[in-house]
Amino acid sequence: MSSPDPILTVDRLSVRLPKGADRVHAISEVSLSIAENEIVCIVGESGSGKSMMANAIMRLLPDGVTTDGGRLLFAGRDLCTASAADMRGIRGAEIAMVFQEPMTALNPLRTIGDQIGEMLEIHTGLAKAEIRSRVASLLSDVNIPDPSRAAKAYPHELSGGQRQRAMIAMALALDPKLLIADEPTTALDVTTQAQILKLIRELQQRRGTAVLFITHDFGVVAEMADRVVVMQHGVVVEHGPARDVLRNPQHPYTRQLIAAVPPVAAPPPRQLSGETILALSGVTKTYRTGGFLGRGERVTHAVKDVSLTLPKGATLGIVGESGSGKSTLARCIIRLLDPDAGSIVLEGQDWARLSRSEIRGRTQQMQMVFQDPFASLNPRRKAVELVAQGPIVHGTPRDQALAEARELFGLVGLDPAAAERFPHEFSGGQRQRIGLARALALKPTVLVADEPVSALDVSVQAQVLRLLTDLRARLGLSIIFITHDLRVAAQICDLVAVMKDGAVVEHGATSDVFGSPRHSYTQALLAAIPGGDFARTSIAEAKG
């Protein structure tokens, strides 16, 4: 797997895990290379070893994890044998890294300018005035508006996309030869993701930097990669030019990953029921924060006069970026939040007018599945108890509720024998299935799913989406599906509503809205999807 004049060569590298891990090696005899002005994407799911590869290159392996053979050749030096002092000189100055979640990598107590400036203070002899000028220039290079103001801001005062741009500015401060980007866009909205990908590509071309881009998304690969390395269980299973791997994948795992990426085009519409199960009319929610006696008060119109209908047995998708109001709307529907105005009529009953005690008595009608199942599952209770908890509260005898919970495990594709485990003993995809089982235990007529697959690997995401589609058909569920991923919405939703700044700007049948978007915001969201509809194009070309 050679490249002309490689800057980095990974030669049969192995990384050993501590005793008791699920396998001996995190990565086993991996070889790859990357040349100047080249983007190499390492793609694979959780546990494939791709992030461990990045940490090995930076010599930032966790305690108990060690290199176990092989070489990391960078600019004529073997990083595996470099001293700690040598690595301190290399990190940042010659090899820089952009992490997935900037809030965990940035110091919340220091301004953005101070943190970028520290890199220049340590590695250069620039005066303070020159450092301030350089920091402003770097923030301008990564397209942050008003760089001087951003330099004085703390991390929490910037948006997610701006924090990621600041991390990129910090990484590029010393003109490194190699930039490692570890899932830098996974948590970002589609338009922000597109901006960050474009930014990395432009900076790479302008500076000639080599980029090692780690991702689980073949859409990102189609957008960014010159060459691709596919990893599974710590081993490279396929590699080659991006065009060849995308159009003619050789390994079954590569084909599985590509096939699991949902196409942008919606399938033919289903025949929907003429009966409405849930109707929203004029739903409004406003937040007011700060101020004293009304002075300096900050008003946020989170949801503005939203009116939508959900036919019985259908799935209504609500899409939009962070801050669009979609999650606030979901919480108003389920009455975790009280709307300021409007009606939420479920089977003839206006939930917006019910008291809290009345809502508790009707929770069997409508249930919610949350984005992060681990945060919503009590870590001290067994999975079967968590699923049975709702029915027990509503009067089902304990033994019967536990028996029905075990049956639900089978329904959502989990081994009923695993019901006695605790939440931490399951994978992310399995925990999401437990969240589904818990919601279904009360036999709801409407299921509200708030970003239920956004944190999952692409193949696990595909499994959960198939499960939801199957449950909708078998149980007659009606679903409200909240997501910022338009690929997902295209495949699972019969109807879609696009939200921006708290208002619905476009809605209708998914095939109509995505096939012929009328609003400029919907058009921008669809245009920003990384790789476009590469999966369908690649498969068609491969068959041709």
Coordinates of C-alpha atoms in Angstrom, one line a residue:
M1 CA 0.0 0.0 0.0
S2 CA 2.7 2.5 -1.1
S3 CA 2.4 6.2 -1.9
P4 CA 5.1 8.3 -3.6
D5 CA 7.4 9.9 -1.0
P6 CA 5.2 9.0 2.0
I7 CA 5.3 11.4 5.0
L8 CA 4.1 8.7 7.3
T9 CA 4.5 4.9 6.9
V10 CA 2.8 2.5 9.2
D11 CA 4.6 -0.8 8.9
R12 CA 2.9 -3.9 10.4
L13 CA 1.9 -2.1 13.5
S14 CA 0.2 -4.0 16.3
V15 CA -1.3 -2.5 19.5
R16 CA -2.0 -4.8 22.4
L17 CA -5.0 -4.4 24.7
P18 CA -5.0 -5.1 28.5
K19 CA -5.9 -8.5 29.8
G20 CA -9.6 -9.2 29.9
A21 CA -10.4 -7.1 26.8
D22 CA -12.6 -8.6 24.1
R23 CA -9.6 -9.3 21.9
V24 CA -5.8 -9.4 22.3
H25 CA -4.9 -6.6 19.8
A26 CA -6.8 -3.4 19.1
I27 CA -4.9 -3.3 15.7
S28 CA -3.0 -6.2 14.3
E29 CA -0.1 -5.9 11.8
V30 CA -1.6 -2.8 10.0
S31 CA 0.3 -1.2 7.2
L32 CA -0.5 2.0 5.4
S33 CA 1.1 5.2 4.1
I34 CA 0.2 8.8 3.4
A35 CA 2.0 11.2 1.1
E36 CA 2.2 15.0 1.1
N37 CA -1.0 16.8 -0.1
E38 CA -3.0 13.5 0.1
I39 CA -6.1 12.7 2.1
V40 CA -6.4 9.1 3.2
C41 CA -9.6 8.0 4.9
I42 CA -9.6 5.2 7.5
V43 CA -13.1 3.9 7.6
G44 CA -14.8 1.4 9.9
E45 CA -17.3 1.0 12.7
S46 CA -16.8 1.2 16.5
G47 CA -14.2 -1.3 17.6
S48 CA -12.5 -1.4 14.2
G49 CA -9.3 0.1 15.6
K50 CA -9.3 3.3 13.6
S51 CA -9.1 5.7 16.5
M52 CA -6.6 3.5 18.3
M53 CA -4.5 3.9 15.1
A54 CA -4.6 7.7 15.5
N55 CA -3.7 7.5 19.2
A56 CA -0.8 5.2 18.4
I57 CA 0.6 7.7 15.8
M58 CA 0.4 10.5 18.4
R59 CA 1.7 8.2 21.2
L60 CA -1.4 9.0 23.2
L61 CA -2.5 5.4 23.9
P62 CA -4.6 4.8 27.1
D63 CA -3.0 3.2 30.2
G64 CA -2.4 -0.5 29.8
V65 CA -2.5 -0.3 26.0
T66 CA 0.9 -0.7 24.3
T67 CA 2.5 -1.0 20.8
D68 CA 3.3 -4.7 20.2
G69 CA 5.5 -4.8 17.1
G70 CA 5.8 -2.8 13.9
R71 CA 7.1 0.7 13.1
L72 CA 5.7 4.2 12.7
L73 CA 8.0 6.0 10.3
F74 CA 7.6 9.7 10.2
A75 CA 10.1 12.0 8.5
G76 CA 12.8 9.3 8.9
R77 CA 12.1 8.6 12.6
D78 CA 10.4 5.7 14.2
L79 CA 7.7 7.2 16.5
C80 CA 7.4 3.9 18.4
T81 CA 11.0 4.4 19.8
A82 CA 11.0 8.2 20.0
S83 CA 11.5 9.6 23.5
A84 CA 8.8 11.5 25.4
A85 CA 10.7 14.7 24.8
D86 CA 10.9 14.1 21.1
M87 CA 7.2 13.4 20.9
R88 CA 6.4 16.7 22.7
G89 CA 8.3 18.4 20.0
I90 CA 6.5 16.5 17.2
R91 CA 2.9 16.8 18.5
G92 CA 1.4 20.0 17.3
A93 CA 4.5 21.2 15.4
E94 CA 4.7 18.3 12.9
I95 CA 1.7 16.1 13.5
A96 CA -1.5 17.7 14.7
M97 CA -4.9 16.2 15.6
V98 CA -8.5 17.4 15.5
F99 CA -10.8 15.5 17.9
Q100 CA -14.4 14.4 17.5
E101 CA -15.7 16.5 20.4
P102 CA -14.0 19.8 20.8
M103 CA -15.7 20.5 24.1
T104 CA -13.7 17.7 25.7
A105 CA -10.4 18.8 24.1
L106 CA -10.7 22.6 24.8
N107 CA -10.1 24.0 28.3
P108 CA -13.5 25.6 29.4
L109 CA -11.7 28.1 31.7
R110 CA -9.5 29.7 29.0
T111 CA -10.4 31.8 26.0
I112 CA -10.0 30.4 22.5
G113 CA -7.3 32.9 21.7
D114 CA -5.3 31.9 24.8
Q115 CA -5.4 28.2 23.8
I116 CA -4.3 28.8 20.2
G117 CA -1.7 31.3 21.4
E118 CA -0.3 28.8 23.8
M119 CA 0.8 26.6 20.9
L120 CA 2.7 29.5 19.4
E121 CA 4.2 30.5 22.8
I122 CA 5.6 27.0 23.4
H123 CA 6.9 26.3 19.9
T124 CA 8.0 29.7 18.5
G125 CA 9.8 32.8 19.7
L126 CA 7.0 35.2 18.6
A127 CA 6.2 38.3 20.7
K128 CA 2.8 38.6 22.3
A129 CA 1.6 41.1 19.7
E130 CA 2.7 38.9 16.9
I131 CA 0.9 35.9 18.5
R132 CA -2.4 37.9 18.8
S133 CA -2.1 38.8 15.1
R134 CA -1.3 35.2 14.2
V135 CA -4.3 33.9 16.2
A136 CA -6.7 36.3 14.5
S137 CA -5.2 35.3 11.1
L138 CA -5.7 31.6 11.9
L139 CA -9.3 32.1 13.0
S140 CA -10.0 34.1 9.8
D141 CA -8.4 31.2 7.7
V142 CA -11.0 28.8 9.1
N143 CA -13.8 31.2 8.3
I144 CA -14.9 32.2 11.9
P145 CA -16.8 35.5 11.7
D146 CA -15.3 38.4 13.7
P147 CA -12.0 36.6 14.6
S148 CA -11.0 39.2 17.2
R149 CA -14.2 38.7 19.1
A150 CA -14.0 34.9 18.8
A151 CA -10.5 34.9 20.2
K152 CA -11.8 36.5 23.4
A153 CA -14.7 34.0 23.7
Y154 CA -14.7 30.9 25.9
P155 CA -15.5 27.5 24.3
H156 CA -19.1 27.4 25.6
E157 CA -19.8 30.8 23.9
L158 CA -19.2 29.4 20.4
S159 CA -21.4 27.1 18.4
G160 CA -20.4 23.4 17.8
G161 CA -19.3 24.3 14.2
Q162 CA -17.3 27.3 15.4
R163 CA -15.6 25.2 18.2
Q164 CA -14.6 22.6 15.6
R165 CA -13.2 25.4 13.4
A166 CA -11.2 26.7 16.4
M167 CA -9.8 23.2 16.9
I168 CA -8.7 23.1 13.3
A169 CA -7.1 26.6 13.6
M170 CA -5.2 25.3 16.7
A171 CA -4.1 22.2 14.8
L172 CA -2.8 24.2 11.9
A173 CA -1.1 26.9 14.0
L174 CA 2.4 25.5 13.4
D175 CA 1.9 24.3 9.8
P176 CA 2.1 20.6 10.6
K177 CA 3.1 18.1 7.9
L178 CA 0.4 15.7 8.9
L179 CA -3.1 16.5 10.2
I180 CA -5.1 13.6 11.8
A181 CA -8.9 14.3 11.9
D182 CA -10.7 11.8 14.1
E183 CA -14.4 11.9 13.3
P184 CA -14.4 15.7 13.3
T185 CA -17.9 16.1 11.8
T186 CA -19.9 13.2 13.4
A187 CA -21.8 15.4 15.9
L188 CA -22.4 18.3 13.5
D189 CA -25.4 19.3 11.4
V190 CA -25.3 18.5 7.7
T191 CA -24.6 22.0 6.5
T192 CA -22.0 22.6 9.2
Q193 CA -20.5 19.2 8.4
A194 CA -20.3 20.2 4.7
Q195 CA -18.6 23.5 5.6
I196 CA -16.0 21.7 7.8
L197 CA -15.3 19.1 5.1
K198 CA -14.8 21.8 2.5
L199 CA -12.6 23.8 4.9
I200 CA -10.3 20.8 5.5
R201 CA -10.1 20.1 1.8
E202 CA -9.3 23.8 1.0
L203 CA -6.7 24.1 3.8
Q204 CA -5.1 20.8 2.7
Q205 CA -4.8 21.9 -0.9
R206 CA -3.5 25.4 0.0
R207 CA -0.9 24.2 2.5
G208 CA 0.0 20.8 1.0
T209 CA -0.8 19.1 4.3
A210 CA -1.2 15.4 4.4
V211 CA -4.6 14.5 6.1
L212 CA -5.4 11.2 7.8
F213 CA -9.2 11.4 8.1
I214 CA -10.9 8.9 10.4
T215 CA -14.7 8.2 9.8
H216 CA -17.4 5.6 9.9
D217 CA -19.4 7.3 7.1
F218 CA -18.8 6.3 3.5
G219 CA -20.6 9.5 2.5
V220 CA -17.7 11.5 4.0
V221 CA -15.2 9.1 2.2
A222 CA -16.9 9.8 -1.2
E223 CA -16.6 13.6 -0.4
M224 CA -13.0 13.7 0.8
A225 CA -10.8 10.7 0.2
D226 CA -8.0 10.2 -2.3
R227 CA -7.4 6.8 -0.9
V228 CA -9.3 4.6 1.5
V229 CA -8.3 2.1 4.1
V230 CA -11.2 -0.1 5.5
M231 CA -10.6 -1.6 8.9
Q232 CA -12.6 -4.3 10.7
H233 CA -11.7 -5.8 14.1
G234 CA -8.3 -4.2 14.1
V235 CA -7.3 -5.5 10.6
V236 CA -7.1 -3.8 7.2
V237 CA -9.6 -5.7 5.0
E238 CA -9.4 -3.5 1.9
H239 CA -7.5 -0.5 0.6
G240 CA -7.1 1.4 -2.6
P241 CA -8.0 4.6 -4.5
A242 CA -11.3 6.0 -3.3
R243 CA -12.9 5.8 -6.7
D244 CA -12.1 2.1 -7.0
V245 CA -13.2 1.1 -3.5
L246 CA -16.5 3.1 -3.8
R247 CA -17.4 1.8 -7.3
N248 CA -16.1 -1.8 -7.0
P249 CA -15.7 -2.8 -3.3
Q250 CA -14.0 -6.2 -3.0
H251 CA -14.4 -7.2 0.6
P252 CA -17.9 -8.2 2.0
Y253 CA -17.4 -5.8 4.9
T254 CA -16.8 -2.9 2.6
R255 CA -19.8 -3.8 0.6
Q256 CA -21.9 -4.1 3.8
L257 CA -20.8 -0.6 4.9
I258 CA -21.6 1.0 1.6
A259 CA -24.9 -0.8 1.3
A260 CA -25.9 0.4 4.9
V261 CA -25.6 4.1 3.9
P262 CA -29.2 5.1 3.1
P263 CA -29.7 6.7 -0.3
V264 CA -31.0 10.3 -0.5
A265 CA -33.9 9.3 -2.8
A266 CA -37.1 8.3 -0.9
P267 CA -38.7 5.0 -1.8
P268 CA -42.2 5.1 -3.5
P269 CA -44.8 6.5 -1.1
R270 CA -47.1 4.1 0.8
Q271 CA -50.8 4.4 0.9
L272 CA -51.6 6.2 4.1
S273 CA -54.7 6.0 6.3
G274 CA -57.2 8.7 6.0
E275 CA -57.6 8.7 9.8
T276 CA -55.6 11.3 11.8
I277 CA -54.2 10.0 15.1
L278 CA -52.3 13.1 16.2
A279 CA -53.0 16.7 15.1
L280 CA -50.9 19.8 16.1
S281 CA -52.3 23.2 15.7
G282 CA -50.5 26.5 16.5
V283 CA -48.0 24.9 18.9
T284 CA -45.7 27.6 20.3
K285 CA -42.9 27.5 22.9
T286 CA -40.9 30.5 24.0
Y287 CA -38.0 30.5 26.4
R288 CA -37.2 33.6 28.5
T289 CA -33.9 33.8 30.4
G290 CA -31.9 36.4 32.4
G291 CA -32.9 40.0 33.1
F292 CA -34.1 41.7 36.2
L293 CA -37.6 43.1 36.3
G294 CA -37.9 42.4 32.6
R295 CA -34.7 44.3 31.7
G296 CA -32.1 42.6 29.6
E297 CA -34.3 39.6 29.2
R298 CA -33.4 37.1 26.5
V299 CA -36.3 35.7 24.5
T300 CA -35.9 32.6 22.3
H301 CA -38.9 31.6 20.1
A302 CA -38.1 27.9 20.1
V303 CA -41.3 26.7 18.4
K304 CA -43.4 29.1 16.3
D305 CA -47.1 28.3 15.5
V306 CA -46.5 24.7 14.3
S307 CA -49.4 22.8 12.8
L308 CA -49.0 19.2 11.5
T309 CA -51.0 16.0 11.3
L310 CA -49.9 12.4 11.7
P311 CA -52.1 9.8 9.9
K312 CA -52.7 6.5 11.8
G313 CA -49.9 4.0 11.1
A314 CA -47.6 6.6 9.4
T315 CA -44.2 8.0 10.2
L316 CA -43.8 11.8 10.3
G317 CA -40.2 13.0 10.1
I318 CA -39.2 16.4 11.6
V319 CA -35.9 17.5 10.2
G320 CA -33.6 20.5 10.7
E321 CA -30.4 21.6 12.2
S322 CA -29.5 22.1 15.9
G323 CA -31.5 25.0 17.2
S324 CA -34.3 24.6 14.6
G325 CA -36.8 23.6 17.4
K326 CA -37.4 20.0 16.4
S327 CA -36.5 18.5 19.8
T328 CA -38.4 21.2 21.7
L329 CA -41.4 20.4 19.6
A330 CA -41.0 16.7 20.4
R331 CA -40.9 17.5 24.1
C332 CA -44.0 19.6 23.8
I333 CA -45.8 16.8 22.1
I334 CA -45.0 14.3 24.8
R335 CA -45.6 17.0 27.4
L336 CA -42.1 16.9 28.9
L337 CA -42.4 20.7 28.2
D338 CA -45.6 22.7 28.5
P339 CA -46.4 24.6 25.2
D340 CA -47.3 28.3 25.6
A341 CA -50.1 28.0 23.0
G342 CA -51.7 25.6 20.6
S343 CA -53.4 22.2 20.7
I344 CA -51.9 18.6 20.6
V345 CA -54.9 16.4 19.9
L346 CA -54.3 12.7 20.3
E347 CA -57.2 10.4 19.6
G348 CA -59.7 13.3 20.3
Q349 CA -58.0 14.4 23.6
D350 CA -56.0 17.7 23.7
W351 CA -52.8 16.9 25.6
A352 CA -51.9 20.6 25.8
R353 CA -54.8 21.2 28.2
L354 CA -54.2 18.1 30.4
S355 CA -52.7 18.5 33.9
R356 CA -49.6 16.7 34.9
S357 CA -51.5 14.1 36.8
E358 CA -53.8 13.5 33.9
I359 CA -50.7 13.1 31.6
R360 CA -49.3 10.5 33.9
G361 CA -52.5 8.5 33.6
R362 CA -52.3 8.6 29.8
T363 CA -48.6 7.8 29.2
Q364 CA -49.6 4.5 27.8
Q365 CA -50.9 6.3 24.7
M366 CA -47.6 8.0 23.8
Q367 CA -44.0 7.1 24.6
M368 CA -40.6 8.5 23.7
V369 CA -37.3 7.0 22.6
F370 CA -34.3 9.2 23.4
Q371 CA -31.1 10.0 21.5
D372 CA -28.8 8.7 24.2
P373 CA -30.2 5.5 25.7
F374 CA -27.3 5.2 28.2
A375 CA -28.3 8.5 29.8
S376 CA -31.9 7.5 30.0
L377 CA -31.4 4.0 31.5
N378 CA -30.8 3.6 35.2
P379 CA -27.3 1.9 35.4
R380 CA -28.1 0.2 38.7
R381 CA -31.1 -1.7 37.4
K382 CA -31.2 -4.8 35.1
A383 CA -32.5 -4.3 31.6
V384 CA -35.6 -6.5 32.2
E385 CA -36.6 -4.4 35.2
L386 CA -36.2 -1.2 33.2
V387 CA -38.5 -2.5 30.5
A388 CA -41.0 -3.8 33.0
Q389 CA -41.0 -0.6 35.1
G390 CA -43.7 1.2 33.2
P391 CA -46.3 -1.6 33.1
I392 CA -45.7 -2.3 36.8
V393 CA -46.4 1.4 37.6
H394 CA -49.6 1.2 35.7
G395 CA -50.9 -1.8 37.6
T396 CA -49.6 -4.9 35.7
P397 CA -48.6 -7.6 38.1
R398 CA -44.7 -7.8 38.5
D399 CA -44.3 -11.4 37.3
Q400 CA -46.5 -10.7 34.2
A401 CA -44.6 -7.5 33.4
L402 CA -41.3 -9.2 33.6
A403 CA -42.5 -12.0 31.4
E404 CA -43.8 -9.5 28.8
A405 CA -40.5 -7.6 29.0
R406 CA -38.6 -10.7 28.1
E407 CA -40.9 -11.3 25.1
L408 CA -40.2 -7.7 24.0
F409 CA -36.5 -8.4 24.1
G410 CA -37.1 -11.0 21.3
L411 CA -39.4 -8.6 19.5
V412 CA -36.7 -5.9 19.2
G413 CA -34.0 -8.4 18.2
L414 CA -32.3 -9.0 21.6
D415 CA -31.6 -12.4 23.2
P416 CA -34.2 -12.8 26.1
A417 CA -31.4 -14.5 28.1
A418 CA -29.5 -11.1 28.1
A419 CA -32.4 -9.4 30.0
E420 CA -30.7 -9.9 33.3
R421 CA -27.7 -7.8 32.3
F422 CA -27.1 -4.2 33.3
P423 CA -27.1 -1.4 30.7
H424 CA -23.3 -1.0 30.6
E425 CA -23.0 -4.6 29.5
F426 CA -24.7 -3.9 26.1
S427 CA -23.4 -2.1 23.0
G428 CA -24.8 1.2 21.9
G429 CA -27.1 -0.4 19.3
Q430 CA -28.4 -2.9 21.9
R431 CA -29.1 -0.2 24.4
Q432 CA -31.1 1.6 21.8
R433 CA -33.1 -1.6 21.3
I434 CA -33.7 -1.7 25.1
G435 CA -35.0 1.9 24.9
L436 CA -37.4 0.8 22.2
A437 CA -38.5 -2.2 24.2
R438 CA -39.1 0.1 27.3
A439 CA -41.2 2.5 25.2
L440 CA -43.2 -0.4 23.6
A441 CA -43.9 -2.1 26.9
L442 CA -46.8 0.3 27.5
K443 CA -48.3 -0.6 24.1
P444 CA -48.4 3.1 22.9
T445 CA -50.3 4.2 19.8
V446 CA -47.8 7.0 19.1
L447 CA -44.0 6.7 19.4
V448 CA -41.9 9.8 19.5
A449 CA -38.3 9.0 18.5
D450 CA -35.8 11.9 19.1
E451 CA -32.6 11.2 17.1
P452 CA -32.7 7.5 18.0
V453 CA -29.9 6.4 15.5
S454 CA -27.6 9.5 15.3
A455 CA -25.0 8.0 17.6
L456 CA -24.9 4.5 16.0
D457 CA -22.6 3.0 13.5
V458 CA -24.0 2.9 9.9
S459 CA -24.8 -0.9 9.9
V460 CA -26.3 -0.8 13.4
Q461 CA -28.3 2.3 12.3
A462 CA -29.6 0.3 9.4
Q463 CA -30.7 -2.5 11.7
V464 CA -32.6 -0.2 14.0
L465 CA -34.3 1.6 11.1
R466 CA -35.4 -1.8 9.7
L467 CA -36.7 -2.7 13.2
L468 CA -38.7 0.5 13.5
T469 CA -40.2 -0.1 10.0
D470 CA -41.1 -3.7 11.0
L471 CA -42.6 -2.7 14.4
R472 CA -44.7 0.0 12.6
A473 CA -46.2 -2.7 10.4
R474 CA -46.6 -5.4 13.0
L475 CA -47.9 -3.2 15.9
G476 CA -49.7 -0.5 13.9
L477 CA -47.5 2.1 15.5
S478 CA -47.7 5.8 14.4
I479 CA -44.3 7.4 14.7
I480 CA -42.9 10.9 15.0
F481 CA -39.2 10.7 14.0
I482 CA -36.9 13.6 14.9
T483 CA -33.6 13.7 13.0
H484 CA -31.0 15.9 11.4
D485 CA -29.9 13.1 9.0
L486 CA -31.8 13.6 5.7
R487 CA -30.7 10.2 4.4
V488 CA -32.4 8.5 7.4
A489 CA -35.5 10.6 7.0
A490 CA -35.8 9.7 3.3
Q491 CA -35.9 6.0 4.1
I492 CA -38.1 5.7 7.1
C493 CA -40.6 8.7 6.9
D494 CA -43.8 8.8 4.9
L495 CA -44.2 12.5 5.6
V496 CA -41.6 15.1 6.5
A497 CA -41.6 18.6 8.0
V498 CA -38.6 20.8 7.7
M499 CA -38.0 23.2 10.6
K500 CA -35.9 26.3 10.7
D501 CA -35.7 28.8 13.5
G502 CA -38.7 27.2 15.3
A503 CA -41.0 27.3 12.2
V504 CA -42.0 24.6 9.7
V505 CA -40.8 26.0 6.3
E506 CA -41.9 23.0 4.2
H507 CA -43.8 19.8 4.7
G508 CA -45.5 17.1 2.7
A509 CA -44.8 13.6 1.4
T510 CA -41.1 12.7 1.8
S511 CA -40.7 11.8 -1.9
D512 CA -42.2 15.2 -2.9
V513 CA -40.2 17.3 -0.4
F514 CA -36.9 15.6 -1.1
G515 CA -37.5 15.0 -4.8
S516 CA -38.6 18.6 -5.5
P517 CA -37.8 20.8 -2.6
R518 CA -39.4 24.2 -2.8
H519 CA -37.9 26.1 0.1
S520 CA -34.3 27.4 -0.2
Y521 CA -33.4 25.9 3.2
T522 CA -34.6 22.4 2.3
Q523 CA -32.5 22.7 -0.9
A524 CA -29.5 23.8 1.1
L525 CA -29.9 20.8 3.5
L526 CA -30.1 18.3 0.6
A527 CA -27.1 19.9 -1.2
A528 CA -25.0 19.6 1.9
I529 CA -25.3 15.9 2.3
P530 CA -21.7 14.5 2.1
G531 CA -21.1 12.4 -1.0
G532 CA -24.6 13.2 -2.3
D533 CA -26.4 10.0 -3.5
F534 CA -23.1 8.2 -4.0
A535 CA -24.3 4.8 -2.8
R536 CA -27.0 4.5 -5.5
T537 CA -24.5 5.8 -8.1
S538 CA -21.8 3.5 -7.0
I539 CA -24.0 0.4 -7.0
A540 CA -25.4 1.3 -10.4
E541 CA -22.0 1.8 -11.9
A542 CA -20.7 -1.5 -10.3
K543 CA -23.7 -3.4 -11.8
G544 CA -23.1 -1.7 -15.2

